[in-house]
PDB file of C-alpha atoms in Angstrom:
ATOM      1  CA  ASP W  78      39.059 141.139 156.980  1.00  0.00           C
ATOM      2  CA  GLY W  79      38.606 138.175 159.243  1.00  0.00           C
ATOM      3  CA  GLY W  80      37.126 138.678 162.637  1.00  0.00           C
ATOM      4  CA  ILE W  81      34.384 138.036 165.139  1.00  0.00           C
ATOM      5  CA  THR W  82      31.060 139.803 164.874  1.00  0.00           C
ATOM      6  CA  GLN W  83      28.714 140.090 167.806  1.00  0.00           C
ATOM      7  CA  SER W  84      25.200 141.430 167.541  1.00  0.00           C
ATOM      8  CA  PRO W  85      23.367 143.305 168.726  1.00  0.00           C
ATOM      9  CA  LYS W  86      25.764 145.719 170.376  1.00  0.00           C
ATOM     10  CA  TYR W  87      23.083 146.892 172.803  1.00  0.00           C
ATOM     11  CA  LEU W  88      20.005 144.961 173.852  1.00  0.00           C
ATOM     12  CA  PHE W  89      17.213 145.706 176.280  1.00  0.00           C
ATOM     13  CA  ARG W  90      15.015 142.978 177.668  1.00  0.00           C
ATOM     14  CA  LYS W  91      12.035 142.826 179.921  1.00  0.00           C
ATOM     15  CA  GLU W  92      12.118 140.461 182.836  1.00  0.00           C
ATOM     16  CA  GLY W  93      10.881 136.993 181.915  1.00  0.00           C
ATOM     17  CA  GLN W  94      11.960 137.183 178.295  1.00  0.00           C
ATOM     18  CA  ASN W  95      14.575 135.039 176.608  1.00  0.00           C
ATOM     19  CA  VAL W  96      17.099 136.806 174.385  1.00  0.00           C
ATOM     20  CA  THR W  97      19.699 135.468 171.979  1.00  0.00           C
ATOM     21  CA  LEU W  98      23.075 137.080 171.366  1.00  0.00           C
ATOM     22  CA  SER W  99      24.727 136.324 168.062  1.00  0.00           C
ATOM     23  CA  CYS W 100      28.409 135.501 167.551  1.00  0.00           C
ATOM     24  CA  GLU W 101      29.823 134.791 164.103  1.00  0.00           C
ATOM     25  CA  GLN W 102      33.460 134.308 163.146  1.00  0.00           C
ATOM     26  CA  ASN W 103      35.143 133.974 159.753  1.00  0.00           C
ATOM     27  CA  LEU W 104      38.571 133.119 161.116  1.00  0.00           C
ATOM     28  CA  ASN W 105      38.050 129.364 160.592  1.00  0.00           C
ATOM     29  CA  HIS W 106      38.641 128.926 164.314  1.00  0.00           C
ATOM     30  CA  ASP W 107      37.673 125.671 165.926  1.00  0.00           C
ATOM     31  CA  ALA W 108      36.849 126.783 169.447  1.00  0.00           C
ATOM     32  CA  MET W 109      34.416 129.479 170.544  1.00  0.00           C
ATOM     33  CA  TYR W 110      33.683 130.930 173.962  1.00  0.00           C
ATOM     34  CA  TRP W 111      31.190 133.123 175.767  1.00  0.00           C
ATOM     35  CA  TYR W 112      32.323 135.283 178.663  1.00  0.00           C
ATOM     36  CA  ARG W 113      30.346 137.551 180.939  1.00  0.00           C
ATOM     37  CA  GLN W 114      31.931 140.743 182.260  1.00  0.00           C
ATOM     38  CA  ASP W 115      30.737 142.523 185.386  1.00  0.00           C
ATOM     39  CA  PRO W 116      32.442 145.454 187.117  1.00  0.00           C
ATOM     40  CA  GLY W 117      35.085 144.265 189.559  1.00  0.00           C
ATOM     41  CA  GLN W 118      34.748 140.600 188.576  1.00  0.00           C
ATOM     42  CA  GLY W 119      36.769 140.299 185.419  1.00  0.00           C
ATOM     43  CA  LEU W 120      35.569 137.894 182.766  1.00  0.00           C
ATOM     44  CA  ARG W 121      33.789 134.702 183.707  1.00  0.00           C
ATOM     45  CA  LEU W 122      33.297 131.782 181.337  1.00  0.00           C
ATOM     46  CA  ILE W 123      29.703 130.843 180.526  1.00  0.00           C
ATOM     47  CA  TYR W 124      30.003 128.180 177.822  1.00  0.00           C
ATOM     48  CA  TYR W 125      32.567 127.019 175.307  1.00  0.00           C
ATOM     49  CA  SER W 126      32.679 124.771 172.277  1.00  0.00           C
ATOM     50  CA  GLN W 127      35.670 123.157 170.649  1.00  0.00           C
ATOM     51  CA  ILE W 128      33.933 121.337 167.800  1.00  0.00           C
ATOM     52  CA  VAL W 129      30.628 121.562 165.993  1.00  0.00           C
ATOM     53  CA  ASN W 130      27.672 120.029 167.788  1.00  0.00           C
ATOM     54  CA  ASP W 131      29.524 119.870 171.077  1.00  0.00           C
ATOM     55  CA  PHE W 132      29.825 122.359 173.924  1.00  0.00           C
ATOM     56  CA  GLN W 133      30.684 122.435 177.622  1.00  0.00           C
ATOM     57  CA  LYS W 134      29.510 124.457 180.579  1.00  0.00           C
ATOM     58  CA  GLY W 135      31.830 127.052 181.991  1.00  0.00           C
ATOM     59  CA  ASP W 136      31.839 128.451 185.497  1.00  0.00           C
ATOM     60  CA  ILE W 137      28.511 130.305 185.354  1.00  0.00           C
ATOM     61  CA  ALA W 138      26.331 128.372 182.874  1.00  0.00           C
ATOM     62  CA  GLU W 139      23.101 128.447 184.889  1.00  0.00           C
ATOM     63  CA  GLY W 140      20.390 130.397 183.106  1.00  0.00           C
ATOM     64  CA  TYR W 141      22.181 130.304 179.753  1.00  0.00           C
ATOM     65  CA  SER W 142      22.071 127.996 176.731  1.00  0.00           C
ATOM     66  CA  VAL W 143      24.105 127.701 173.537  1.00  0.00           C
ATOM     67  CA  SER W 144      24.242 125.806 170.262  1.00  0.00           C
ATOM     68  CA  ARG W 145      27.032 125.078 167.816  1.00  0.00           C
ATOM     69  CA  GLU W 146      25.407 123.878 164.605  1.00  0.00           C
ATOM     70  CA  LYS W 147      27.990 125.534 162.396  1.00  0.00           C
ATOM     71  CA  LYS W 148      31.693 126.134 162.919  1.00  0.00           C
ATOM     72  CA  GLU W 149      31.229 129.855 162.306  1.00  0.00           C
ATOM     73  CA  SER W 150      28.399 130.463 164.726  1.00  0.00           C
ATOM     74  CA  PHE W 151      27.948 130.152 168.491  1.00  0.00           C
ATOM     75  CA  PRO W 152      24.786 131.946 169.670  1.00  0.00           C
ATOM     76  CA  LEU W 153      24.097 132.461 173.354  1.00  0.00           C
ATOM     77  CA  THR W 154      20.570 132.501 174.754  1.00  0.00           C
ATOM     78  CA  VAL W 155      19.997 134.271 178.037  1.00  0.00           C
ATOM     79  CA  THR W 156      16.921 132.639 179.502  1.00  0.00           C
ATOM     80  CA  SER W 157      14.418 133.925 182.007  1.00  0.00           C
ATOM     81  CA  ALA W 158      16.068 131.614 184.545  1.00  0.00           C
ATOM     82  CA  GLN W 159      19.154 133.836 184.640  1.00  0.00           C
ATOM     83  CA  LYS W 160      18.601 135.862 187.799  1.00  0.00           C
ATOM     84  CA  ASN W 161      20.883 138.784 187.056  1.00  0.00           C
ATOM     85  CA  PRO W 162      21.395 139.002 183.292  1.00  0.00           C
ATOM     86  CA  THR W 163      22.375 142.651 183.011  1.00  0.00           C
ATOM     87  CA  ALA W 164      26.022 142.510 181.934  1.00  0.00           C
ATOM     88  CA  PHE W 165      28.482 142.876 179.096  1.00  0.00           C
ATOM     89  CA  TYR W 166      28.901 139.675 177.066  1.00  0.00           C
ATOM     90  CA  LEU W 167      32.019 138.837 175.087  1.00  0.00           C
ATOM     91  CA  CYS W 168      32.427 136.129 172.478  1.00  0.00           C
ATOM     92  CA  ALA W 169      35.865 134.788 171.583  1.00  0.00           C
ATOM     93  CA  SER W 170      37.421 132.191 169.327  1.00  0.00           C
ATOM     94  CA  LEU W 171      40.607 130.175 169.173  1.00  0.00           C
ATOM     95  CA  ARG W 172      42.384 128.250 166.458  1.00  0.00           C
ATOM     96  CA  LEU W 173      43.359 124.764 167.528  1.00  0.00           C
ATOM     97  CA  ARG W 174      46.158 122.782 166.007  1.00  0.00           C
ATOM     98  CA  GLN W 175      44.735 120.691 163.187  1.00  0.00           C
ATOM     99  CA  GLY W 176      43.635 117.274 164.337  1.00  0.00           C
ATOM    100  CA  THR W 177      44.164 117.937 168.045  1.00  0.00           C
ATOM    101  CA  LEU W 178      42.601 119.772 170.911  1.00  0.00           C
ATOM    102  CA  GLN W 179      45.874 121.276 172.083  1.00  0.00           C
ATOM    103  CA  ASN W 180      46.279 124.921 172.809  1.00  0.00           C
ATOM    104  CA  THR W 181      47.699 127.296 170.289  1.00  0.00           C
ATOM    105  CA  GLY W 182      47.743 131.055 170.165  1.00  0.00           C
ATOM    106  CA  GLU W 183      45.571 133.538 171.901  1.00  0.00           C
ATOM    107  CA  LEU W 184      41.844 134.112 171.993  1.00  0.00           C
ATOM    108  CA  PHE W 185      40.373 136.631 169.569  1.00  0.00           C
ATOM    109  CA  PHE W 186      37.432 138.627 170.881  1.00  0.00           C
ATOM    110  CA  GLY W 187      34.385 140.282 169.403  1.00  0.00           C
ATOM    111  CA  GLU W 188      33.341 143.801 170.371  1.00  0.00           C
ATOM    112  CA  GLY W 189      30.799 142.611 172.881  1.00  0.00           C
ATOM    113  CA  SER W 190      27.081 142.935 173.533  1.00  0.00           C
ATOM    114  CA  ARG W 191      25.627 144.967 176.364  1.00  0.00           C
ATOM    115  CA  LEU W 192      22.419 143.425 177.756  1.00  0.00           C
ATOM    116  CA  THR W 193      20.207 145.453 180.068  1.00  0.00           C
ATOM    117  CA  VAL W 194      17.147 144.036 181.775  1.00  0.00           C
ATOM    118  CA  LEU W 195      14.452 146.620 182.389  1.00  0.00           C
TER     119      LEU W 195
ATOM    120  CA  ALA X  44      41.705 124.958 189.974  1.00  0.00           C
ATOM    121  CA  GLN X  45      43.780 127.754 188.576  1.00  0.00           C
ATOM    122  CA  THR X  46      43.246 131.317 189.779  1.00  0.00           C
ATOM    123  CA  VAL X  47      44.553 134.695 188.668  1.00  0.00           C
ATOM    124  CA  THR X  48      44.846 137.640 191.043  1.00  0.00           C
ATOM    125  CA  GLN X  49      45.298 141.294 190.198  1.00  0.00           C
ATOM    126  CA  SER X  50      45.638 143.190 193.454  1.00  0.00           C
ATOM    127  CA  GLN X  51      45.596 146.704 191.998  1.00  0.00           C
ATOM    128  CA  PRO X  52      42.055 147.725 190.995  1.00  0.00           C
ATOM    129  CA  GLU X  53      43.301 151.112 189.767  1.00  0.00           C
ATOM    130  CA  MET X  54      46.638 152.643 188.826  1.00  0.00           C
ATOM    131  CA  SER X  55      47.698 156.028 187.536  1.00  0.00           C
ATOM    132  CA  VAL X  56      50.785 157.117 185.610  1.00  0.00           C
ATOM    133  CA  GLN X  57      52.071 160.342 184.128  1.00  0.00           C
ATOM    134  CA  GLU X  58      52.489 160.476 180.402  1.00  0.00           C
ATOM    135  CA  ALA X  59      56.000 159.332 179.342  1.00  0.00           C
ATOM    136  CA  GLU X  60      56.576 157.627 182.689  1.00  0.00           C
ATOM    137  CA  THR X  61      56.788 153.889 183.433  1.00  0.00           C
ATOM    138  CA  VAL X  62      54.190 151.856 185.278  1.00  0.00           C
ATOM    139  CA  THR X  63      54.067 148.238 186.400  1.00  0.00           C
ATOM    140  CA  LEU X  64      50.868 146.249 186.771  1.00  0.00           C
ATOM    141  CA  SER X  65      50.942 143.212 189.050  1.00  0.00           C
ATOM    142  CA  CYS X  66      49.530 139.744 188.490  1.00  0.00           C
ATOM    143  CA  THR X  67      49.914 136.543 190.447  1.00  0.00           C
ATOM    144  CA  TYR X  68      48.433 133.160 189.658  1.00  0.00           C
ATOM    145  CA  ASP X  69      48.028 129.798 191.246  1.00  0.00           C
ATOM    146  CA  THR X  70      48.493 126.526 189.382  1.00  0.00           C
ATOM    147  CA  SER X  71      49.910 123.080 189.855  1.00  0.00           C
ATOM    148  CA  GLU X  72      50.751 122.782 186.172  1.00  0.00           C
ATOM    149  CA  SER X  73      54.250 123.262 184.803  1.00  0.00           C
ATOM    150  CA  ASP X  74      53.348 124.286 181.262  1.00  0.00           C
ATOM    151  CA  TYR X  75      50.944 127.085 180.497  1.00  0.00           C
ATOM    152  CA  TYR X  76      50.403 130.402 178.727  1.00  0.00           C
ATOM    153  CA  LEU X  77      50.111 133.788 180.374  1.00  0.00           C
ATOM    154  CA  PHE X  78      48.611 136.818 178.684  1.00  0.00           C
ATOM    155  CA  TRP X  79      47.980 140.491 179.234  1.00  0.00           C
ATOM    156  CA  TYR X  80      44.918 141.870 177.476  1.00  0.00           C
ATOM    157  CA  LYS X  81      43.966 145.530 177.165  1.00  0.00           C
ATOM    158  CA  GLN X  82      40.344 146.686 177.129  1.00  0.00           C
ATOM    159  CA  PRO X  83      39.993 150.353 176.118  1.00  0.00           C
ATOM    160  CA  PRO X  84      36.728 152.288 176.507  1.00  0.00           C
ATOM    161  CA  SER X  85      35.518 150.727 173.250  1.00  0.00           C
ATOM    162  CA  ARG X  86      35.419 147.416 175.226  1.00  0.00           C
ATOM    163  CA  GLN X  87      37.336 145.559 172.482  1.00  0.00           C
ATOM    164  CA  MET X  88      39.776 143.107 174.072  1.00  0.00           C
ATOM    165  CA  ILE X  89      43.239 143.449 172.576  1.00  0.00           C
ATOM    166  CA  LEU X  90      46.160 141.132 173.223  1.00  0.00           C
ATOM    167  CA  VAL X  91      49.124 143.077 174.580  1.00  0.00           C
ATOM    168  CA  ILE X  92      51.666 140.373 175.237  1.00  0.00           C
ATOM    169  CA  ARG X  93      51.939 136.636 175.858  1.00  0.00           C
ATOM    170  CA  GLN X  94      54.415 134.391 177.640  1.00  0.00           C
ATOM    171  CA  GLU X  95      54.921 130.655 177.408  1.00  0.00           C
ATOM    172  CA  ALA X  96      55.860 129.251 180.803  1.00  0.00           C
ATOM    173  CA  TYR X  97      58.669 127.097 179.419  1.00  0.00           C
ATOM    174  CA  LYS X  98      60.476 130.170 178.121  1.00  0.00           C
ATOM    175  CA  GLN X  99      62.794 131.764 180.647  1.00  0.00           C
ATOM    176  CA  GLN X 100      63.223 134.935 178.643  1.00  0.00           C
ATOM    177  CA  ASN X 101      60.688 137.631 179.436  1.00  0.00           C
ATOM    178  CA  ALA X 102      58.458 138.607 176.527  1.00  0.00           C
ATOM    179  CA  THR X 103      58.711 142.106 175.066  1.00  0.00           C
ATOM    180  CA  GLU X 104      56.481 143.959 172.610  1.00  0.00           C
ATOM    181  CA  ASN X 105      57.711 147.469 171.897  1.00  0.00           C
ATOM    182  CA  ARG X 106      56.965 149.521 175.043  1.00  0.00           C
ATOM    183  CA  PHE X 107      55.410 146.563 176.833  1.00  0.00           C
ATOM    184  CA  SER X 108      57.425 143.955 178.698  1.00  0.00           C
ATOM    185  CA  VAL X 109      56.766 141.390 181.363  1.00  0.00           C
ATOM    186  CA  ASN X 110      58.598 140.207 184.437  1.00  0.00           C
ATOM    187  CA  PHE X 111      57.804 136.503 184.583  1.00  0.00           C
ATOM    188  CA  GLN X 112      58.807 134.822 187.830  1.00  0.00           C
ATOM    189  CA  LYS X 113      57.700 131.205 187.484  1.00  0.00           C
ATOM    190  CA  ALA X 114      58.705 130.051 190.947  1.00  0.00           C
ATOM    191  CA  ALA X 115      56.905 132.970 192.524  1.00  0.00           C
ATOM    192  CA  LYS X 116      53.955 132.597 190.097  1.00  0.00           C
ATOM    193  CA  SER X 117      54.169 136.246 189.256  1.00  0.00           C
ATOM    194  CA  PHE X 118      53.589 137.897 185.883  1.00  0.00           C
ATOM    195  CA  SER X 119      53.803 141.687 185.968  1.00  0.00           C
ATOM    196  CA  LEU X 120      53.400 144.025 183.007  1.00  0.00           C
ATOM    197  CA  LYS X 121      55.667 147.038 182.567  1.00  0.00           C
ATOM    198  CA  ILE X 122      54.578 149.857 180.302  1.00  0.00           C
ATOM    199  CA  SER X 123      57.386 152.240 179.389  1.00  0.00           C
ATOM    200  CA  ASP X 124      56.982 155.746 178.009  1.00  0.00           C
ATOM    201  CA  SER X 125      53.265 155.676 178.812  1.00  0.00           C
ATOM    202  CA  GLN X 126      50.958 157.283 176.286  1.00  0.00           C
ATOM    203  CA  LEU X 127      47.431 158.615 176.609  1.00  0.00           C
ATOM    204  CA  GLY X 128      46.245 155.741 174.432  1.00  0.00           C
ATOM    205  CA  ASP X 129      47.452 153.267 177.029  1.00  0.00           C
ATOM    206  CA  ALA X 130      44.597 154.267 179.324  1.00  0.00           C
ATOM    207  CA  ALA X 131      42.431 151.167 179.599  1.00  0.00           C
ATOM    208  CA  MET X 132      41.476 148.195 181.733  1.00  0.00           C
ATOM    209  CA  TYR X 133      44.228 145.590 181.740  1.00  0.00           C
ATOM    210  CA  PHE X 134      43.519 141.930 182.365  1.00  0.00           C
ATOM    211  CA  CYS X 135      45.988 139.221 183.208  1.00  0.00           C
ATOM    212  CA  ALA X 136      44.981 135.761 181.976  1.00  0.00           C
ATOM    213  CA  TYR X 137      46.125 132.146 182.271  1.00  0.00           C
ATOM    214  CA  ARG X 138      45.624 129.141 180.065  1.00  0.00           C
ATOM    215  CA  SER X 139      46.848 125.587 180.311  1.00  0.00           C
ATOM    216  CA  TRP X 140      49.421 124.366 177.798  1.00  0.00           C
ATOM    217  CA  VAL X 141      47.940 120.895 177.631  1.00  0.00           C
ATOM    218  CA  GLY X 142      44.501 119.483 178.175  1.00  0.00           C
ATOM    219  CA  ALA X 143      41.282 119.661 176.286  1.00  0.00           C
ATOM    220  CA  THR X 144      39.584 122.598 177.919  1.00  0.00           C
ATOM    221  CA  ASN X 145      41.505 125.518 176.374  1.00  0.00           C
ATOM    222  CA  LYS X 146      39.857 127.843 178.859  1.00  0.00           C
ATOM    223  CA  LEU X 147      41.246 131.303 179.506  1.00  0.00           C
ATOM    224  CA  ILE X 148      41.077 132.326 183.178  1.00  0.00           C
ATOM    225  CA  PHE X 149      41.079 136.054 183.862  1.00  0.00           C
ATOM    226  CA  GLY X 150      41.988 138.255 186.768  1.00  0.00           C
ATOM    227  CA  THR X 151      39.635 141.022 187.880  1.00  0.00           C
ATOM    228  CA  GLY X 152      41.519 143.713 185.992  1.00  0.00           C
ATOM    229  CA  THR X 153      43.478 146.899 186.695  1.00  0.00           C
ATOM    230  CA  LEU X 154      42.137 150.216 185.450  1.00  0.00           C
ATOM    231  CA  LEU X 155      45.046 152.331 184.239  1.00  0.00           C
ATOM    232  CA  ALA X 156      44.721 156.100 183.968  1.00  0.00           C
ATOM    233  CA  VAL X 157      47.339 158.115 182.096  1.00  0.00           C
ATOM    234  CA  GLN X 158      47.729 161.735 183.196  1.00  0.00           C
ATOM    235  CA  PRO X 159      48.878 164.293 180.624  1.00  0.00           C
TER     236      PRO X 159
END
């Protein structure tokens, strides 16, 4: 079955450490997204990528980094510069119309990763 | 910039009853998508229903329907015959129809409890 796989599901980190959250999709979707979820704040966009080797900052990119070397993969690194990294992180993907960057359909989400800084 | 507002942090409904969740949004665009997503305790985001702004007819998916008022920029979700499995966090979301960003903008969510 096609879908989005996020790992690990739970992650603990000591202050000052960088951690990388994995997101892999086999839906052949062009665009991928990282959202952060905090209680009472909904989902906020961290980074997104619409094509391989290209990505854009979202609303809260500071302290995070990403790469998009393959269409299927969009890992998120939470760096030590992120001041409050404890949160639930959701990865999503979207199929774009072939040959364009126009919208089509809804976002598909992974099951999320819960990061806790000790 | 577009914004999405959900003014009801929590709602409660009796099983088999009907409940309406509110959502308003702000945009200067004329063409866009609107969505309702459900997030159960498992945290998996599930699409409930979607509406294209150019369509005047309100979207319906089984027990779920929307009241889309474009002029008022309102997009409420009605759940009929509520079931225990409907208990979840519900998010309203907006996305532009055109443009290269394809970003989904979320409201802060409404936590729905279903009482047996």
